[in-house]
Amino acid sequence: MSVRNTMRGFFAGVARAFAFLRVAIANLFVGLLLLAFVAAVLMGGSQGPNVPDDTALVVAPKGAIVEQTGTPDPVPALLGVGGSGQVAAADLLRAIERATTDDRVAVLSMDLSDLWYVSTAHVESLGSAIRAFQDAGKKVIASSENYTQDRYLLASFADEVYLHPFGQVMLPGYGMYRDYYSGLLDKLKVNVHVFRVGTYKAAVEPFTRPDMSPEAREANLALVTDLWGSYVNSVAENRNMTPEAVRRFADEYDMLLEDVGGDPARTALEHGLVDELLTREALRERLAAEVGEEDADDLSRTGFPNYLRATGPELPASGDRIAVVVAQGAIQMGDQSRGSVGSDSTARLIRRAREDDAVKAVVLRVDSPGGSAFASEVIRQELELAQTAGKPVVASMGGVAASGGYWISATADEIWASPTTITGSIGVFSMIPGLEESFSSIGITRDGVGSSALSDSYDLFSGVTERMGTILQATVDHTYERFLNLVARGRDMSVEDVDAVGQGRVWTGRKALELGLVDGLGDLERAVEAAARLADIEDYSVEVMEKPLSTGEQLLMRFADNLGFAESATAHWVRRALAGVEELHALNDPGHIYAICASCPGR
């Protein structure tokens, strides 16, 4: 047996072991949740939740607010990574919108203590719903035991913002920092063969250099400066502060903290970021007072999941429909689970919309940093078939729609983005590791014969030959040219103009509008309205095309956020490591050609 086969067998065995462990844990969870579900039904009867008068609608998202919830993974929970749940932004929006016209709901209470991620684009959409709730004469309060930057931006839309006396508000600003491995790879004698197009395509830099390139530094600084400016202005407007006051709190936090004896909560209070410091019990009493109760024990609260169930499910769509297909996460080949993007699974949803005569237009909701170039093109071609069938296609960009995420959007009839959407990154690359020097240094060599000149073109243990390098670079160049031509055709621009704003550079949605890469700024609702306009329909319903969930997946989704796992002190590092594993798993392009934005969030 050869060394290569031995190594391949070893790593394949390790992969199978981890896969078996994950499946076993998932099956165990499903069994336990099924028992819990049966017990709940037996004890609770068939009576559904009800909404009493003068109730407080409680929005307390746990984990991340996402476009589309996927199947929960029990492994992070077992590793102590609390907050690994997901909440669909559409569910939060639906609850707030229904409560706006519901006389039984007196106040909206946002408890953000367990929220660990929400994109700025989602905050903008939720903020619009919150303002409509306020315009109806209803009060909104926000509370958290600590405010991260994400939490605070959402909280700033509330009429009053409360903080626990032991809590703090931290606004560190935006940064783009990466780990660089070239020094380690040099010590291990690992050669990384890189083929790319795009001056600013920095995805491969951690493997080829010890620091950020000047080009990447320039582009990243411009991006974070733009994003931070939007954040500061939003907080200042929502809190009736000046942008300078918000910047001072962020930039001089250490000095401001010292001025009050090191009390973070008091620092936030004195500088206007919160309205009052309240303990848990005091918060309950305040919320009771808001709904007209003198005793906190008489407080009526309704969580948003129960509220959605109590106010009825969405009625089945009838008549003309606009289909929404969500493309969230890394773009991969094959059939992927719900909440992910797969060349087969996502294309199948688009095809279903195309073949449904009642569907008059398709909206592609993108929240993806890209991935496989091949998979991106498969999905884009399926969208083009819908257009050929006479159904307009509108791309709606969420928090990030870059590289492959822009590729699948490029030829849509219209593209809509949030002002803070991270988009662009028009560039491609290929990267292949070689262990020839590493193995040679420990006495392992490779030799043999082949039937043709390219039979030894690439092997992990012998590296990439010069001729194979030529082939890969030519393929990458061709893929980039195809990318440019697709964008030029879709955006009615010249290839030269696209290349000028391409080269792998990342832009905000606001800047992308100036550059002609998008048609307008707005959320998913605006994109749906645009699709209706293009389809020339006025009376329609919206249907989200989703991959069906199995019974086990439904149980996991229903109970995942209520398992009671506490977050460990090392949760951040565990989550980061798991994300790295998922990124490697997503690299499954058959030609090893990728359109990925490495600096984008959501990876």
Coordinates of C-alpha atoms in Angstrom, one line a residue:
M1 CA 0.0 0.0 0.0
S2 CA 1.4 3.4 -0.9
V3 CA 2.1 6.2 1.5
R4 CA -0.6 8.3 -0.2
N5 CA -3.2 5.6 0.2
T6 CA -2.2 5.1 3.8
M7 CA -2.5 8.8 4.6
R8 CA -5.7 9.1 2.7
G9 CA -7.2 6.1 4.6
F10 CA -6.1 7.6 7.9
F11 CA -7.7 11.0 7.3
A12 CA -10.8 9.4 5.8
G13 CA -11.1 7.3 8.9
V14 CA -10.8 10.3 11.1
A15 CA -13.4 12.1 9.1
R16 CA -15.8 9.2 9.3
A17 CA -15.3 9.0 13.0
F18 CA -16.2 12.6 13.5
A19 CA -19.2 12.2 11.1
F20 CA -20.4 9.2 13.1
L21 CA -20.0 11.0 16.4
R22 CA -22.0 14.0 15.1
V23 CA -24.8 11.8 13.7
A24 CA -24.9 9.8 17.0
I25 CA -25.1 12.9 19.1
A26 CA -27.8 14.3 16.8
N27 CA -29.9 11.1 17.0
L28 CA -29.6 11.1 20.8
F29 CA -30.8 14.7 20.9
V30 CA -33.7 13.9 18.6
G31 CA -34.7 10.9 20.8
L32 CA -34.6 13.1 23.9
L33 CA -36.5 15.9 22.3
L34 CA -39.1 13.5 21.0
L35 CA -39.7 12.3 24.6
A36 CA -39.8 15.9 25.8
F37 CA -42.3 16.8 23.1
V38 CA -44.6 13.9 23.9
A39 CA -44.4 14.8 27.6
A40 CA -45.3 18.4 26.9
V41 CA -48.3 17.4 24.8
L42 CA -49.6 15.0 27.5
M43 CA -49.2 17.6 30.3
G44 CA -50.2 20.7 28.3
G45 CA -53.1 19.3 26.4
S46 CA -54.2 20.7 23.1
Q47 CA -54.7 24.3 24.2
G48 CA -52.5 26.7 22.3
P49 CA -51.0 29.9 23.6
N50 CA -53.2 32.9 24.2
V51 CA -52.5 36.6 24.3
P52 CA -54.0 38.5 27.2
D53 CA -54.9 42.2 27.1
D54 CA -52.2 44.7 28.1
T55 CA -49.4 42.3 27.5
A56 CA -45.7 42.9 26.8
L57 CA -44.4 41.3 23.7
V58 CA -41.0 40.0 24.6
V59 CA -38.4 39.6 21.8
A60 CA -35.4 37.8 23.3
P61 CA -33.4 36.2 20.5
K62 CA -30.9 33.6 21.4
G63 CA -27.8 33.1 19.2
A64 CA -27.7 34.7 15.8
I65 CA -30.3 36.5 13.8
V66 CA -30.2 35.0 10.3
E67 CA -32.0 35.0 7.0
Q68 CA -33.0 31.4 7.3
T69 CA -32.6 28.9 10.2
G70 CA -30.8 25.7 9.5
T71 CA -30.6 22.4 11.3
P72 CA -29.1 23.0 14.8
D73 CA -25.8 21.3 15.4
P74 CA -25.7 19.8 19.0
V75 CA -21.9 19.5 18.9
P76 CA -21.2 23.3 19.7
A77 CA -23.7 23.1 22.7
L78 CA -21.8 20.1 24.1
L79 CA -18.5 22.0 23.8
G80 CA -19.9 24.8 25.9
V81 CA -20.7 27.2 23.0
G82 CA -23.9 28.7 24.2
G83 CA -25.7 31.1 21.9
S84 CA -25.3 28.7 19.0
G85 CA -29.0 28.9 18.1
Q86 CA -30.5 30.8 15.3
V87 CA -33.5 33.1 15.0
A88 CA -35.0 34.0 11.6
A89 CA -35.2 37.7 11.0
A90 CA -38.5 37.2 9.2
D91 CA -40.0 35.8 12.4
L92 CA -39.0 38.8 14.4
L93 CA -40.3 41.2 11.8
R94 CA -43.6 39.3 11.5
A95 CA -44.1 39.4 15.3
I96 CA -43.4 43.1 15.6
E97 CA -45.5 44.0 12.5
R98 CA -48.5 42.0 13.9
A99 CA -48.1 43.5 17.3
T100 CA -48.2 47.0 15.8
T101 CA -51.9 46.7 15.1
D102 CA -52.8 44.4 17.9
D103 CA -54.5 46.3 20.7
R104 CA -53.7 43.5 23.2
V105 CA -50.0 44.4 23.0
A106 CA -49.1 47.4 25.0
V107 CA -45.3 47.5 24.9
L108 CA -42.4 45.8 23.1
S109 CA -39.6 44.5 25.3
M110 CA -36.3 43.5 23.7
D111 CA -34.2 41.4 25.9
L112 CA -30.8 41.2 24.1
S113 CA -28.7 39.4 26.7
D114 CA -28.4 36.2 24.7
L115 CA -28.0 37.8 21.2
W116 CA -24.5 37.2 19.9
Y117 CA -24.7 38.2 16.3
V118 CA -26.9 40.3 14.0
S119 CA -25.9 42.0 10.8
T120 CA -26.3 45.7 10.4
A121 CA -28.6 45.0 7.4
H122 CA -30.9 43.0 9.7
V123 CA -30.8 45.8 12.3
E124 CA -31.9 48.3 9.7
S125 CA -34.9 46.1 8.8
L126 CA -35.8 45.5 12.4
G127 CA -35.3 49.2 13.1
S128 CA -37.9 50.1 10.5
A129 CA -40.4 47.7 12.1
I130 CA -39.7 49.2 15.5
R131 CA -40.3 52.7 14.3
A132 CA -43.6 51.7 12.8
F133 CA -44.5 50.1 16.2
Q134 CA -43.6 53.4 17.9
D135 CA -45.6 55.4 15.3
A136 CA -48.6 53.4 16.4
G137 CA -48.3 55.1 19.9
K138 CA -46.6 52.1 21.6
K139 CA -43.5 52.1 23.7
V140 CA -40.3 50.0 23.0
I141 CA -37.8 49.2 25.7
A142 CA -34.5 47.4 25.4
S143 CA -32.5 45.7 28.1
S144 CA -29.3 43.6 28.3
E145 CA -27.0 42.6 31.1
N146 CA -24.1 43.6 28.8
Y147 CA -24.2 45.3 25.4
T148 CA -22.0 44.2 22.6
Q149 CA -21.7 46.4 19.6
D150 CA -24.3 44.4 17.7
R151 CA -26.7 44.4 20.6
Y152 CA -26.4 48.1 21.2
L153 CA -27.1 49.1 17.7
L154 CA -30.4 47.2 17.8
A155 CA -31.2 48.5 21.3
S156 CA -30.6 52.1 20.3
F157 CA -33.9 52.1 18.3
A158 CA -35.9 51.7 21.6
D159 CA -37.5 54.5 23.5
E160 CA -35.6 53.5 26.6
V161 CA -32.4 51.5 27.0
Y162 CA -31.7 49.7 30.3
L163 CA -28.5 48.1 31.5
H164 CA -27.8 46.0 34.6
P165 CA -25.7 47.8 37.2
F166 CA -23.0 45.2 36.8
G167 CA -23.1 45.4 33.0
Q168 CA -21.3 47.5 30.4
V169 CA -21.6 48.9 26.9
M170 CA -18.6 48.2 24.7
L171 CA -18.2 49.9 21.3
P172 CA -14.8 48.7 20.0
G173 CA -15.6 49.7 16.4
Y174 CA -15.0 47.6 13.3
G175 CA -11.8 45.8 12.5
M176 CA -10.5 43.3 10.0
Y177 CA -7.8 41.1 11.5
R178 CA -6.6 37.7 10.3
D179 CA -4.2 35.0 11.4
Y180 CA -1.2 34.6 9.0
Y181 CA 0.4 31.2 8.7
S182 CA 3.2 31.7 6.2
G183 CA 5.9 31.5 9.0
L184 CA 4.5 28.3 10.3
L185 CA 4.2 26.8 6.8
D186 CA 7.8 27.8 6.1
K187 CA 8.9 26.0 9.2
L188 CA 6.9 22.9 8.2
K189 CA 8.3 23.2 4.6
V190 CA 4.8 23.3 3.2
N191 CA 4.6 25.0 -0.2
V192 CA 1.3 26.8 -1.0
H193 CA 0.7 27.2 -4.7
V194 CA -1.5 30.2 -5.3
F195 CA -3.2 31.2 -8.5
R196 CA -5.4 34.3 -8.4
V197 CA -6.8 37.4 -10.2
G198 CA -7.5 40.6 -8.4
T199 CA -5.2 43.1 -6.8
Y200 CA -7.4 43.2 -3.7
K201 CA -8.2 39.4 -3.7
A202 CA -6.7 38.8 -0.2
A203 CA -8.2 35.4 0.6
V204 CA -4.9 33.7 0.0
E205 CA -2.7 36.2 1.9
P206 CA -2.6 34.3 5.2
F207 CA -0.8 31.4 3.5
T208 CA 1.6 33.4 1.4
R209 CA 2.8 36.3 3.6
P210 CA 3.2 37.2 7.3
D211 CA 1.1 40.3 7.2
M212 CA -1.6 42.2 5.4
S213 CA -0.6 43.5 1.9
P214 CA -0.7 47.3 1.3
E215 CA -3.6 46.8 -1.2
A216 CA -5.7 44.8 1.3
R217 CA -4.9 47.3 4.1
E218 CA -6.1 50.1 1.9
A219 CA -9.3 48.4 0.9
N220 CA -10.1 47.1 4.4
L221 CA -9.5 50.4 6.1
A222 CA -11.8 52.1 3.6
L223 CA -14.5 49.5 4.3
V224 CA -14.4 49.6 8.1
T225 CA -14.3 53.4 8.1
D226 CA -17.5 53.5 6.0
L227 CA -19.2 50.9 8.2
W228 CA -18.2 52.6 11.4
G229 CA -19.4 55.9 10.1
S230 CA -22.8 54.4 9.4
Y231 CA -22.9 52.8 12.8
V232 CA -22.0 56.0 14.6
N233 CA -24.5 58.1 12.7
S234 CA -27.3 55.5 13.4
V235 CA -26.6 55.4 17.1
A236 CA -26.4 59.2 17.3
E237 CA -29.7 59.7 15.5
N238 CA -31.5 57.0 17.6
R239 CA -30.1 58.2 20.9
N240 CA -30.4 62.0 20.1
M241 CA -26.6 62.3 20.5
T242 CA -24.0 63.9 18.3
P243 CA -21.8 61.6 16.3
E244 CA -18.8 63.2 18.1
A245 CA -20.2 62.0 21.4
V246 CA -20.5 58.5 20.2
R247 CA -17.0 58.5 18.7
R248 CA -15.6 59.9 22.0
F249 CA -17.3 57.1 24.0
A250 CA -15.7 54.5 21.7
D251 CA -12.2 56.2 21.3
E252 CA -11.7 57.4 24.9
Y253 CA -13.5 54.6 26.8
D254 CA -10.5 53.8 29.0
M255 CA -10.2 57.4 30.2
L256 CA -14.0 57.9 30.6
L257 CA -14.0 54.7 32.7
E258 CA -11.2 55.9 35.0
D259 CA -13.1 59.2 35.5
V260 CA -15.9 57.3 37.3
G261 CA -13.8 55.0 39.3
G262 CA -13.8 52.1 36.8
D263 CA -17.6 51.5 36.8
P264 CA -18.6 50.5 33.3
A265 CA -22.4 50.8 33.9
R266 CA -22.1 54.3 35.3
T267 CA -19.9 55.3 32.4
A268 CA -22.6 54.3 29.9
L269 CA -25.2 56.1 31.9
E270 CA -23.4 59.3 32.3
H271 CA -22.5 59.5 28.6
G272 CA -26.1 58.9 27.5
L273 CA -25.8 55.5 26.0
V274 CA -28.4 54.0 28.5
D275 CA -31.3 55.6 30.3
E276 CA -31.2 53.8 33.6
L277 CA -29.4 51.0 35.4
L278 CA -31.9 48.3 36.5
T279 CA -31.4 44.9 38.2
R280 CA -33.4 42.0 37.0
E281 CA -36.2 42.5 39.5
A282 CA -36.3 46.2 39.0
L283 CA -36.6 45.6 35.2
R284 CA -39.6 43.3 35.9
E285 CA -41.2 46.0 38.0
R286 CA -40.6 48.6 35.3
L287 CA -42.1 46.4 32.6
A288 CA -45.1 45.8 34.8
A289 CA -45.6 49.5 35.3
E290 CA -45.5 50.0 31.5
V291 CA -48.5 47.7 31.1
G292 CA -50.4 49.2 34.0
E293 CA -49.7 46.6 36.7
E294 CA -48.6 47.7 40.2
D295 CA -47.2 44.2 41.1
A296 CA -44.5 42.6 39.0
D297 CA -46.1 39.2 39.7
D298 CA -49.2 40.3 37.7
L299 CA -47.1 41.2 34.7
S300 CA -48.3 39.6 31.5
R301 CA -45.6 38.7 29.0
T302 CA -45.8 36.9 25.7
G303 CA -42.6 35.6 24.0
F304 CA -42.5 36.2 20.2
P305 CA -42.6 32.5 19.3
N306 CA -45.8 32.0 21.3
Y307 CA -47.2 35.2 20.0
L308 CA -46.7 34.0 16.4
R309 CA -48.4 30.7 17.2
A310 CA -51.3 32.5 19.0
T311 CA -51.9 35.0 16.1
G312 CA -52.1 32.1 13.6
P313 CA -49.8 30.6 10.9
E314 CA -49.4 32.2 7.6
L315 CA -52.2 31.2 5.3
P316 CA -51.3 29.0 2.3
A317 CA -50.4 31.3 -0.6
S318 CA -53.1 31.5 -3.4
G319 CA -53.3 33.5 -6.6
D320 CA -50.3 35.3 -8.0
R321 CA -47.1 34.7 -5.9
I322 CA -43.6 36.0 -5.6
A323 CA -41.1 33.4 -4.6
V324 CA -38.3 34.2 -2.3
V325 CA -35.2 31.8 -2.4
V326 CA -32.7 32.3 0.4
A327 CA -29.0 31.8 -0.4
Q328 CA -27.3 32.0 3.0
G329 CA -23.7 30.9 3.9
A330 CA -20.9 29.5 1.8
I331 CA -21.8 28.4 -1.7
Q332 CA -21.0 24.8 -2.1
M333 CA -21.4 22.0 -4.7
G334 CA -24.1 19.4 -4.2
D335 CA -27.1 19.1 -2.0
Q336 CA -26.8 21.1 1.2
S337 CA -29.1 21.3 4.2
R338 CA -31.5 24.1 4.8
G339 CA -29.8 27.3 5.8
S340 CA -26.9 26.6 3.4
V341 CA -26.3 27.1 -0.3
G342 CA -25.9 24.1 -2.5
S343 CA -25.6 24.0 -6.3
D344 CA -28.2 21.2 -6.4
S345 CA -30.5 22.2 -3.5
T346 CA -30.7 25.9 -4.2
A347 CA -31.1 25.4 -8.0
R348 CA -33.9 22.9 -7.2
L349 CA -35.8 25.6 -5.3
I350 CA -35.3 28.1 -8.1
R351 CA -36.5 25.5 -10.6
R352 CA -39.6 24.8 -8.5
A353 CA -40.4 28.5 -8.6
R354 CA -39.9 28.6 -12.4
E355 CA -42.1 25.6 -13.0
D356 CA -45.0 27.0 -10.8
D357 CA -47.4 28.9 -13.0
A358 CA -48.6 30.9 -10.0
V359 CA -45.2 32.3 -9.3
K360 CA -44.8 35.5 -11.3
A361 CA -41.3 36.6 -10.1
V362 CA -38.4 35.4 -8.1
V363 CA -36.5 37.2 -5.4
L364 CA -33.1 35.8 -4.5
R365 CA -32.2 36.8 -0.9
V366 CA -28.4 36.6 -0.6
D367 CA -26.4 36.6 2.6
S368 CA -23.2 34.9 1.4
P369 CA -19.5 35.6 1.2
G370 CA -19.2 33.3 -1.8
G371 CA -17.6 29.9 -2.3
S372 CA -17.3 27.5 -5.2
A373 CA -17.2 29.3 -8.6
F374 CA -18.7 26.3 -10.3
A375 CA -21.6 26.1 -7.8
S376 CA -22.2 29.9 -8.2
E377 CA -22.5 29.6 -11.9
V378 CA -24.9 26.6 -11.7
I379 CA -27.2 28.7 -9.4
R380 CA -26.9 31.8 -11.7
Q381 CA -27.8 29.7 -14.8
E382 CA -30.9 28.4 -13.0
L383 CA -32.0 32.0 -12.3
E384 CA -31.4 32.9 -15.9
L385 CA -33.7 30.1 -17.0
A386 CA -36.4 31.7 -14.8
Q387 CA -35.9 35.0 -16.6
T388 CA -36.0 33.2 -20.0
A389 CA -39.4 31.7 -18.8
G390 CA -40.7 35.3 -18.4
K391 CA -40.3 35.6 -14.7
P392 CA -38.3 38.6 -13.4
V393 CA -35.5 38.0 -11.0
V394 CA -34.6 40.5 -8.3
A395 CA -31.5 40.0 -6.1
S396 CA -31.9 41.3 -2.5
M397 CA -28.6 41.5 -0.6
G398 CA -28.5 41.1 3.2
G399 CA -25.5 41.6 5.4
V400 CA -23.0 40.2 2.9
A401 CA -23.3 39.4 -0.8
A402 CA -19.7 39.3 -2.1
S403 CA -17.6 37.4 -4.6
G404 CA -19.7 34.2 -5.3
G405 CA -22.6 36.0 -3.6
Y406 CA -22.4 38.7 -6.1
W407 CA -21.8 36.2 -8.9
I408 CA -25.2 34.6 -8.4
S409 CA -26.8 38.1 -8.3
A410 CA -25.0 39.6 -11.3
T411 CA -27.5 39.0 -14.1
A412 CA -30.7 39.7 -12.1
D413 CA -33.1 42.2 -13.5
E414 CA -32.5 44.4 -10.5
I415 CA -30.2 44.3 -7.5
W416 CA -31.1 45.8 -4.1
A417 CA -28.8 46.1 -1.2
S418 CA -28.7 47.6 2.3
P419 CA -26.5 50.7 2.8
T420 CA -24.2 48.5 4.9
T421 CA -24.3 45.4 2.8
I422 CA -20.7 44.1 2.2
T423 CA -20.6 43.3 -1.5
G424 CA -18.3 43.3 -4.5
S425 CA -15.1 41.2 -4.1
I426 CA -15.2 40.4 -7.9
G427 CA -12.2 38.1 -8.2
V428 CA -11.3 34.5 -8.1
F429 CA -8.4 32.3 -6.9
S430 CA -7.2 28.7 -6.6
M431 CA -4.9 27.5 -3.8
I432 CA -3.2 24.1 -3.6
P433 CA -0.8 22.9 -0.8
G434 CA 2.3 20.9 -1.6
L435 CA 4.1 18.7 1.0
E436 CA 7.0 17.7 -1.2
E437 CA 9.7 19.5 0.8
S438 CA 8.1 18.6 4.1
F439 CA 8.1 14.9 3.4
S440 CA 11.5 14.9 1.7
S441 CA 13.0 16.4 5.0
I442 CA 11.9 13.3 6.9
G443 CA 13.0 10.8 4.3
I444 CA 9.8 10.2 2.3
T445 CA 10.2 10.5 -1.5
R446 CA 8.0 9.7 -4.4
D447 CA 8.8 8.2 -7.8
G448 CA 7.1 6.4 -10.6
V449 CA 6.1 6.4 -14.3
G450 CA 3.2 7.9 -16.2
S451 CA 1.6 7.5 -19.6
S452 CA 1.5 11.2 -20.5
A453 CA 3.2 14.5 -19.8
L454 CA 0.6 15.5 -17.3
S455 CA 0.3 12.2 -15.3
D456 CA 2.5 13.7 -12.5
S457 CA 0.9 17.2 -12.8
Y458 CA -0.1 17.4 -9.2
D459 CA 0.2 15.3 -6.1
L460 CA 0.0 16.4 -2.5
F461 CA 3.4 14.8 -1.9
S462 CA 5.1 16.0 -5.1
G463 CA 3.7 19.4 -5.6
V464 CA 2.5 21.3 -8.7
T465 CA 4.5 21.0 -11.8
E466 CA 5.2 24.1 -14.0
R467 CA 2.8 22.9 -16.7
M468 CA 0.1 22.3 -14.2
G469 CA 0.7 25.7 -12.7
T470 CA 0.2 27.2 -16.2
I471 CA -3.1 25.3 -16.6
L472 CA -4.4 26.5 -13.2
Q473 CA -3.5 30.1 -13.7
A474 CA -5.1 30.0 -17.2
T475 CA -8.3 28.6 -15.7
V476 CA -8.4 31.2 -13.0
D477 CA -7.8 34.0 -15.6
H478 CA -10.6 32.6 -17.7
T479 CA -13.0 32.3 -14.7
Y480 CA -12.3 36.0 -13.8
E481 CA -12.9 37.1 -17.4
R482 CA -16.2 35.2 -17.3
F483 CA -17.1 36.9 -14.0
L484 CA -16.3 40.3 -15.5
N485 CA -18.5 39.6 -18.6
L486 CA -21.4 38.4 -16.5
V487 CA -21.3 41.5 -14.4
A488 CA -20.9 43.7 -17.5
R489 CA -23.9 42.1 -19.1
G490 CA -26.0 42.2 -16.0
R491 CA -25.2 45.8 -15.0
D492 CA -25.0 47.2 -18.6
M493 CA -21.4 48.3 -18.0
S494 CA -18.2 47.8 -20.0
V495 CA -15.8 45.0 -19.0
E496 CA -13.2 47.7 -18.4
D497 CA -15.4 49.5 -16.0
V498 CA -16.3 46.3 -14.1
D499 CA -12.6 45.5 -13.9
A500 CA -11.9 48.9 -12.4
V501 CA -14.3 48.3 -9.5
G502 CA -13.5 44.6 -9.4
Q503 CA -10.0 43.2 -8.7
G504 CA -11.4 41.6 -5.6
R505 CA -12.2 44.8 -3.8
V506 CA -15.1 44.9 -1.3
W507 CA -17.6 47.8 -1.1
T508 CA -20.5 48.8 1.1
G509 CA -24.0 48.8 -0.5
R510 CA -24.0 52.5 -0.4
K511 CA -20.8 52.7 -2.4
A512 CA -21.9 49.9 -4.7
L513 CA -24.9 52.1 -5.7
E514 CA -22.5 54.9 -6.7
L515 CA -20.4 52.5 -8.7
G516 CA -23.4 51.0 -10.5
L517 CA -23.1 47.5 -9.0
V518 CA -26.6 47.7 -7.5
D519 CA -29.9 49.4 -8.5
G520 CA -31.2 50.7 -5.2
L521 CA -30.9 50.6 -1.4
G522 CA -33.6 48.8 0.5
D523 CA -34.5 45.7 2.4
L524 CA -36.2 42.5 1.3
E525 CA -39.6 44.2 1.3
R526 CA -38.4 46.8 -1.2
A527 CA -36.9 44.0 -3.4
V528 CA -40.3 42.2 -3.3
E529 CA -42.0 45.4 -4.4
A530 CA -39.6 45.8 -7.2
A531 CA -40.2 42.2 -8.3
A532 CA -44.0 42.9 -8.3
R533 CA -43.5 46.0 -10.4
L534 CA -41.3 44.1 -12.9
A535 CA -43.9 41.3 -13.1
D536 CA -46.7 43.9 -13.4
I537 CA -48.8 42.5 -10.6
E538 CA -50.5 44.3 -7.7
D539 CA -52.4 41.6 -5.8
Y540 CA -49.9 38.9 -4.8
S541 CA -48.6 36.9 -1.8
V542 CA -45.0 36.0 -0.9
E543 CA -43.9 32.4 -0.7
V544 CA -40.5 31.5 0.8
M545 CA -39.2 28.5 -1.1
E546 CA -37.5 26.2 1.5
K547 CA -36.2 22.7 1.6
P548 CA -38.5 20.5 3.7
L549 CA -37.3 19.5 7.2
S550 CA -37.4 16.0 8.5
T551 CA -39.3 15.3 11.8
G552 CA -36.0 15.1 13.7
E553 CA -34.8 18.4 12.2
Q554 CA -38.1 20.1 13.2
L555 CA -37.7 18.9 16.8
L556 CA -34.1 20.1 16.9
M557 CA -35.1 23.5 15.6
R558 CA -38.0 23.8 18.1
F559 CA -36.1 22.9 21.2
A560 CA -32.4 23.8 20.4
D561 CA -32.6 27.1 22.1
N562 CA -34.1 25.7 25.3
L563 CA -31.6 23.0 26.1
G564 CA -30.0 25.1 28.9
F565 CA -26.4 24.8 28.0
A566 CA -24.3 27.5 29.6
E567 CA -21.6 29.3 27.5
S568 CA -18.1 28.5 28.7
A569 CA -15.4 31.1 29.1
T570 CA -13.6 29.6 26.0
A571 CA -16.8 29.7 23.8
H572 CA -15.4 32.4 21.5
W573 CA -12.3 30.3 20.7
V574 CA -14.4 27.1 20.3
R575 CA -16.8 28.9 18.0
R576 CA -13.9 30.3 16.0
A577 CA -12.3 26.8 15.6
L578 CA -15.6 25.2 14.5
A579 CA -16.1 28.0 12.0
G580 CA -12.7 27.2 10.6
V581 CA -13.6 23.6 10.2
E582 CA -16.8 24.6 8.4
E583 CA -14.9 26.8 6.0
L584 CA -12.6 24.0 5.0
H585 CA -15.5 21.7 4.6
A586 CA -17.1 24.2 2.2
L587 CA -14.1 24.1 -0.2
N588 CA -15.5 21.5 -2.5
D589 CA -15.2 23.1 -6.0
P590 CA -14.3 20.3 -8.5
G591 CA -11.8 22.6 -10.3
H592 CA -10.5 24.2 -7.0
I593 CA -11.6 27.6 -8.3
Y594 CA -13.2 29.9 -5.7
A595 CA -14.9 33.2 -5.5
I596 CA -14.8 33.9 -1.8
C597 CA -14.6 37.1 0.2
A598 CA -12.2 36.2 3.0
S599 CA -12.6 39.4 4.9
C600 CA -16.4 39.3 5.0
P601 CA -18.4 38.3 8.1
G602 CA -20.6 35.3 8.0
R603 CA -17.7 32.9 7.3

